[in-house]
Amino acid sequence: MKLPRLRRKGPPAAPLTSTQSGWLGAAILAAQLPQALHVPIWIAVLGCALVALRLWLASRDRARPGASVARIPSWALVIFAVAIAALLRASYGYLLGRDPSVAFLYVLVGVKFLESRTVRDGTLLVCLAAFLAITPFLFGQSPLAAAAALPALLLLGATLAALAARTPLAVAAAAPRRAVAQAGAMMLQGLPIALLLFVLFPRIAGPLWGVPQGARATTGLSDTMSPGMIAELTQEDSVALRADFAGAPPPPAQRYWRGPVMSRFDGRTWSASFVRPDGGLPTAGVRSVEYTITLEPNDRPWLFALELPSALPEMSTDTSPGDVVVSRDRQLVARRPVGQVLRYRQRSQLADSHPALPRDAMENLRLPPEANPRTRALAAQLRERHADDAAYVEAVLAHFRDNPFTYTLAPGTIHARDPVDGFLFESRRGFCEHYASAFAVLLRAAGIPARVVTGYQGGEFNRRGNYLIVRQSDAHAWVEAIVDGQWRRFDPTGAVSPLRIESGISGALPDALELPLFARLDAGFLKDAQLLFDALNHAWRRNVVGFDATRQRDVWRWLRLDPALPGQAVGAIAIAGAAWMGVVLGWLAWRRGRRERSAVLWSEVCARLARAGLPREAHEGPLAYTTRASRRWPDYAIAFGAIGEAYARLRYASVPAREREALLATLKRAVEVLPAPVALRGGA
Amino acid sequence: MAVVSQGLPATGGPIARWRERVFRSAPADRGEVVLRHSRIYILPTRRGLAFIATIATMIVTSLNYGLALGFLVAFALAGLCAAALLHTFRNLAGLRVRPGAAGETFAGGSIPFTLHLDGDGRERCGIVVETRDGTPAPLDVAGDANAQAVVEVAAPRRGRVALGRVTLSSDFPLGLWRGWAYVHFPAEGLAYPAPEAGAPPLPAPQGVSDAPGSLRHDDGDLAGLRGYQHGDPLQRVAWKSVARGAGWYTKAFEGGGGDAGEVVLDFAALPASLDAERRLERLCAWVLACERAARPCAVVLPQRRVAAGMGREHRREALTALALHGLP
Amino acid sequence: MTLRPASQNVPTAAKLAAVHQQLAAIVVGKEAPLKLALACLLARGHLLIEDIPGVGKSTLAHALAATLGLRYSRIQFTSDLLPADVLGVSVFDERAQAFRFHPGPVFNSVVLADEINRAPPKTQSALLEAMEERQVSLDGQTRKLPEPFFVIATQNPTEQIGAYPLPESQLDRFLMAIEIGYPDPGAERELLSGGDRRAKIAEMPALADPPTLAEWQREAGSVHVAPALLDYVQALLAASRGAGGADAGARRGLSPRAGLMLLAAARAHALVAARPMVLPEDVQAVFPAVAGHRLAGGARAGALQAQALVRAVPLP
């Protein structure tokens, strides 16, 4: 028994018609353009130029039907492609990587198009162009990138229709507008399947093969802190992270996003200690909050968490920068720098203290011996009065409060050699890093272990999306000191400017015009619009781009599917697919039937009159029948007349669409007027 | 194709019945066939396979790089593919097929069969109707009209030629899927024997000494005129009445020896050196020659005799007798 | 039960209604034949009436001509009628020293060919050729007949002895063949009590003129025919050819040309009924008249057969 052949498409080498070439060219250009931004400019221009060249040749051929068709020999194009590969190798330094491969595909599609002659070439091109349509996502997955892929998809669908069209009706269906509309309609019909697959198709954790990360310059906190660095950072409007809370977010004063912890001080600059992954997680929680952080790439290995992390982050697997550890400083540190947007679920304790480890005290007491002598002197003076650690700390805070210190972004020049002395005794103007630094030095000088913690404080609550936006302008520095065997948090900035903690930097510096626009509180309409846009972007990140294995597991569980048994998901897809088929076919049939509502109503009338004892003869036309009915039941003559007229016009006249609706309404109303068959029978 | 008991109803076990149902190897379809889901099969075309492979590649890439949008695009294309499947199915489903006239030919030619396709109120695009002997160009069935597909079946030998199983297929709208359905009508066409090339001249007419080619008008009394019928020999038309504008009449004769002047083509009278097929071919050539020369002829076969006559109907009758000679 | 016509047809519909009304006043009680005759005229066809004398054939023809403002002539066919009596004759004019053509009665817009079966075939065919060609060829000259040109031929079915019944192939040249039949009692009463019909006809005003009629004929050709109606017409044609189908009974069935005729007649009938589209009712109304004489067995038997066909074919 011969198996049915899979393919029978006329002659095997059916040549491409000029219409089909046009469609292909349009689809390829639509697939290339979004990618053009991410390849070297000469590649971008070259790829599109090849397509344009082919289209130009085709139009020239069309203009002179008799002339021999202009062709570029295949071997020349092969040589050309090899040359492009060599140039790419020279340009990128390597060829077998993501970016050069994408660039090569970009040009290759153009080369192949230039050479394509048959419908089979067209099929290959459609496949290549379809693949090209997803390459821009390697470089960014914004809503804009998604929108940019849409024309390519529609044109690809239309191109397929044009390639398959071989009869007049099919060619008519592949006319520009109809083909795109048809492709769009079919995409919409396929949308349920697409979404179902998107939600249920099993994702795997981690990449299948090595993914080289492209290094990029980003702004953010660094692992050192010297005076002026954070002040500079607060000029940045860009977002550091966003956080979704399961419930209400904690009050502003408790929003300390801990980042790099600095233990080493050289008299001017604080720097982070080595990461030692021996930090424990607190067992008994004070008050736990759970939230999801969407971290912007910062090219640093650390992940931010609110206050004290009480669990390891649940990473979104497909963008994971490797294992995450809790350092000795209770900081979350990843193995690789965060090079892409990263989402993780995090649990924290809202505690401003945690137990100190045995060697912490020793490591956080060192001060450079010669630097900042006046500060040491002040420390000694205060220590004499306050032997108790807690009282001493309180006295230092009071020192900041009671003396005329100013919280400002522009502290002016500070003594170069002993910056802490210069700040404490001369300018008394400073930003959070000045206060934190001076505070820590004062504590260390008094023999109290202290360290500087940098991170973000506060964050803006976006009502439109119910999440917190933490910007670089929320960068902050504060101090942790061991008092009574516990690391306790002290924020000297709060002593000078409590508003900084309660209302953010704009509350503390209301007139500081140098603050970036969105860090200010009252930017009105512009700010509103920006928040809305940010909410949309965040929702996109969370629900589309961030839909990964973890989120998928949640959906599976919600659907009562066992993540361990992918067969269940496959079964669910199969069942839903079958249901979808039924629905779409039914809908198509219903849409066709809807056009023939008149026929439905007419057959209803016929059935009712038949039950009333007046069946329609098989050959009887609508007017003849309704006239007969009018004679039988003169009371309803008007209704019968309307029914006959409306149905006859709907079925046999050429009626414009608007009038059609009116006629249909008339028909419907007239049918409703008719009494039940029983009543008719009785009345007759 | 391994034809399973062509022409016989499927009997035997359930497997044989299932095979018959799936492959329609017996001409069991009567009258009009409506293509329903039980008859329609769909598999991807080569283009469809290439497209699915592309989608798979896109999915693997998206998996590796964690491209949620890559998934979305790949699945959107998969959705398009699935919708195209439904549209391909719909393009065939509900199509009504009815066998039309079967043609005739001489052995070695091919017989045109007409199939009537009715779209049941929907447009059907690019329907390919093929028989075992090739694939004609695809055709459209307009929404409110019927379409006729003429398929040709080769007739290598004389006799009845069955239309056989017909495959209706279509890859509309996107060429990703090919849907097809088998219909198997018991339609038969007729292949006449191939006329012998360079056949000897016609045998002399019986009982007449006239040279062939001149038709005697006085072989009987003119009995009168009768209305012209299609196929009457032009030599007998009453031209005078036509010229008068009185209409078309044919002269009717009677007496004078009745069928005298007819050529009797006798199978048995042919040289014994010719086998039956050769004889039939020669008779065929002669029947055609008589037709050209407008001479009445009779055909005498061992089991059959075709009375003398002329005209298209007579020619068909004579040729049919030749075609079916010795066949059930 | 008239349908609201499309707007551009309103004047036509109104005028046609007036024409119909005026005719109905003369041809009493003959609604259906009157409509058919009007439709036949609007479809640019010719009409064959098979009926006994005295049922109002010439009244119908005369009234039709008068109401539509057309020139009318009547030719009584007899066994000695010559073609020249119908077509006209060229006579040598002494003064002009040339042949002068005297046009025959056929050069009128409405021609009543009474008892056409009495004339010899030669004369019959002279008229039939003129009907078909809408022109007359005599002495190597072709003369156009007036436009519109409408022939009503009558044939007496009972008097076939010594007559030359039209051959079936010639019958095809008439778009319709109808019977008028006896009037019903009420109509007959009215007929008897009424005055002289001929005098009435003479008094009737003309409601149209040839250009108007030509316009109506054009309009009749453009009445909408829906695909569903074509399905029905096709079903009727197929049924006439025998259910079995393809080519077995084809010679006795209706030809594709007959199908076109049927549509044209149905269109005209719809126009008479002031409808912008053709309904199955229109097709059914004209089908016996159009198909009857084209089916086997003569016009009367054919009409019965056609009515049976109509009843047998369900609306699609």
PDB file of C-alpha atoms in Angstrom, chain B residues 1 87 92 101 114 118 124 139 148 153 191 223 233 235 244 276 278 293 314 317:
ATOM      1  CA  MET B   1      -1.057   1.245  -5.225  1.00  0.00           C
ATOM      2  CA  HIS B  87      -8.808  26.485   7.180  1.00  0.00           C
ATOM      3  CA  LEU B  92     -12.524  20.689   1.744  1.00  0.00           C
ATOM      4  CA  ALA B 101     -20.403  12.334 -18.091  1.00  0.00           C
ATOM      5  CA  THR B 114     -16.312  15.074 -15.735  1.00  0.00           C
ATOM      6  CA  ASP B 118     -20.445  21.992  -5.550  1.00  0.00           C
ATOM      7  CA  ARG B 124     -13.285  26.593  -2.312  1.00  0.00           C
ATOM      8  CA  LEU B 139      -9.363  24.725  -9.793  1.00  0.00           C
ATOM      9  CA  GLN B 148     -16.580  21.016 -13.376  1.00  0.00           C
ATOM     10  CA  VAL B 153      -7.639   8.557 -17.454  1.00  0.00           C
ATOM     11  CA  ALA B 191     -12.159   3.090 -25.237  1.00  0.00           C
ATOM     12  CA  ALA B 223     -41.442   8.429 -50.036  1.00  0.00           C
ATOM     13  CA  PRO B 233     -26.617  12.432 -43.778  1.00  0.00           C
ATOM     14  CA  GLN B 235     -26.624  14.103 -48.809  1.00  0.00           C
ATOM     15  CA  ARG B 244     -37.186  27.987 -50.152  1.00  0.00           C
ATOM     16  CA  ALA B 276      -9.108 -10.553 -33.102  1.00  0.00           C
ATOM     17  CA  ARG B 278      -6.180  -6.514 -35.364  1.00  0.00           C
ATOM     18  CA  ALA B 293     -17.542   8.933 -47.071  1.00  0.00           C
ATOM     19  CA  HIS B 314     -24.842   4.904 -35.546  1.00  0.00           C
ATOM     20  CA  GLU B 317     -23.196   2.232 -31.708  1.00  0.00           C
TER      21      GLU B 317
END
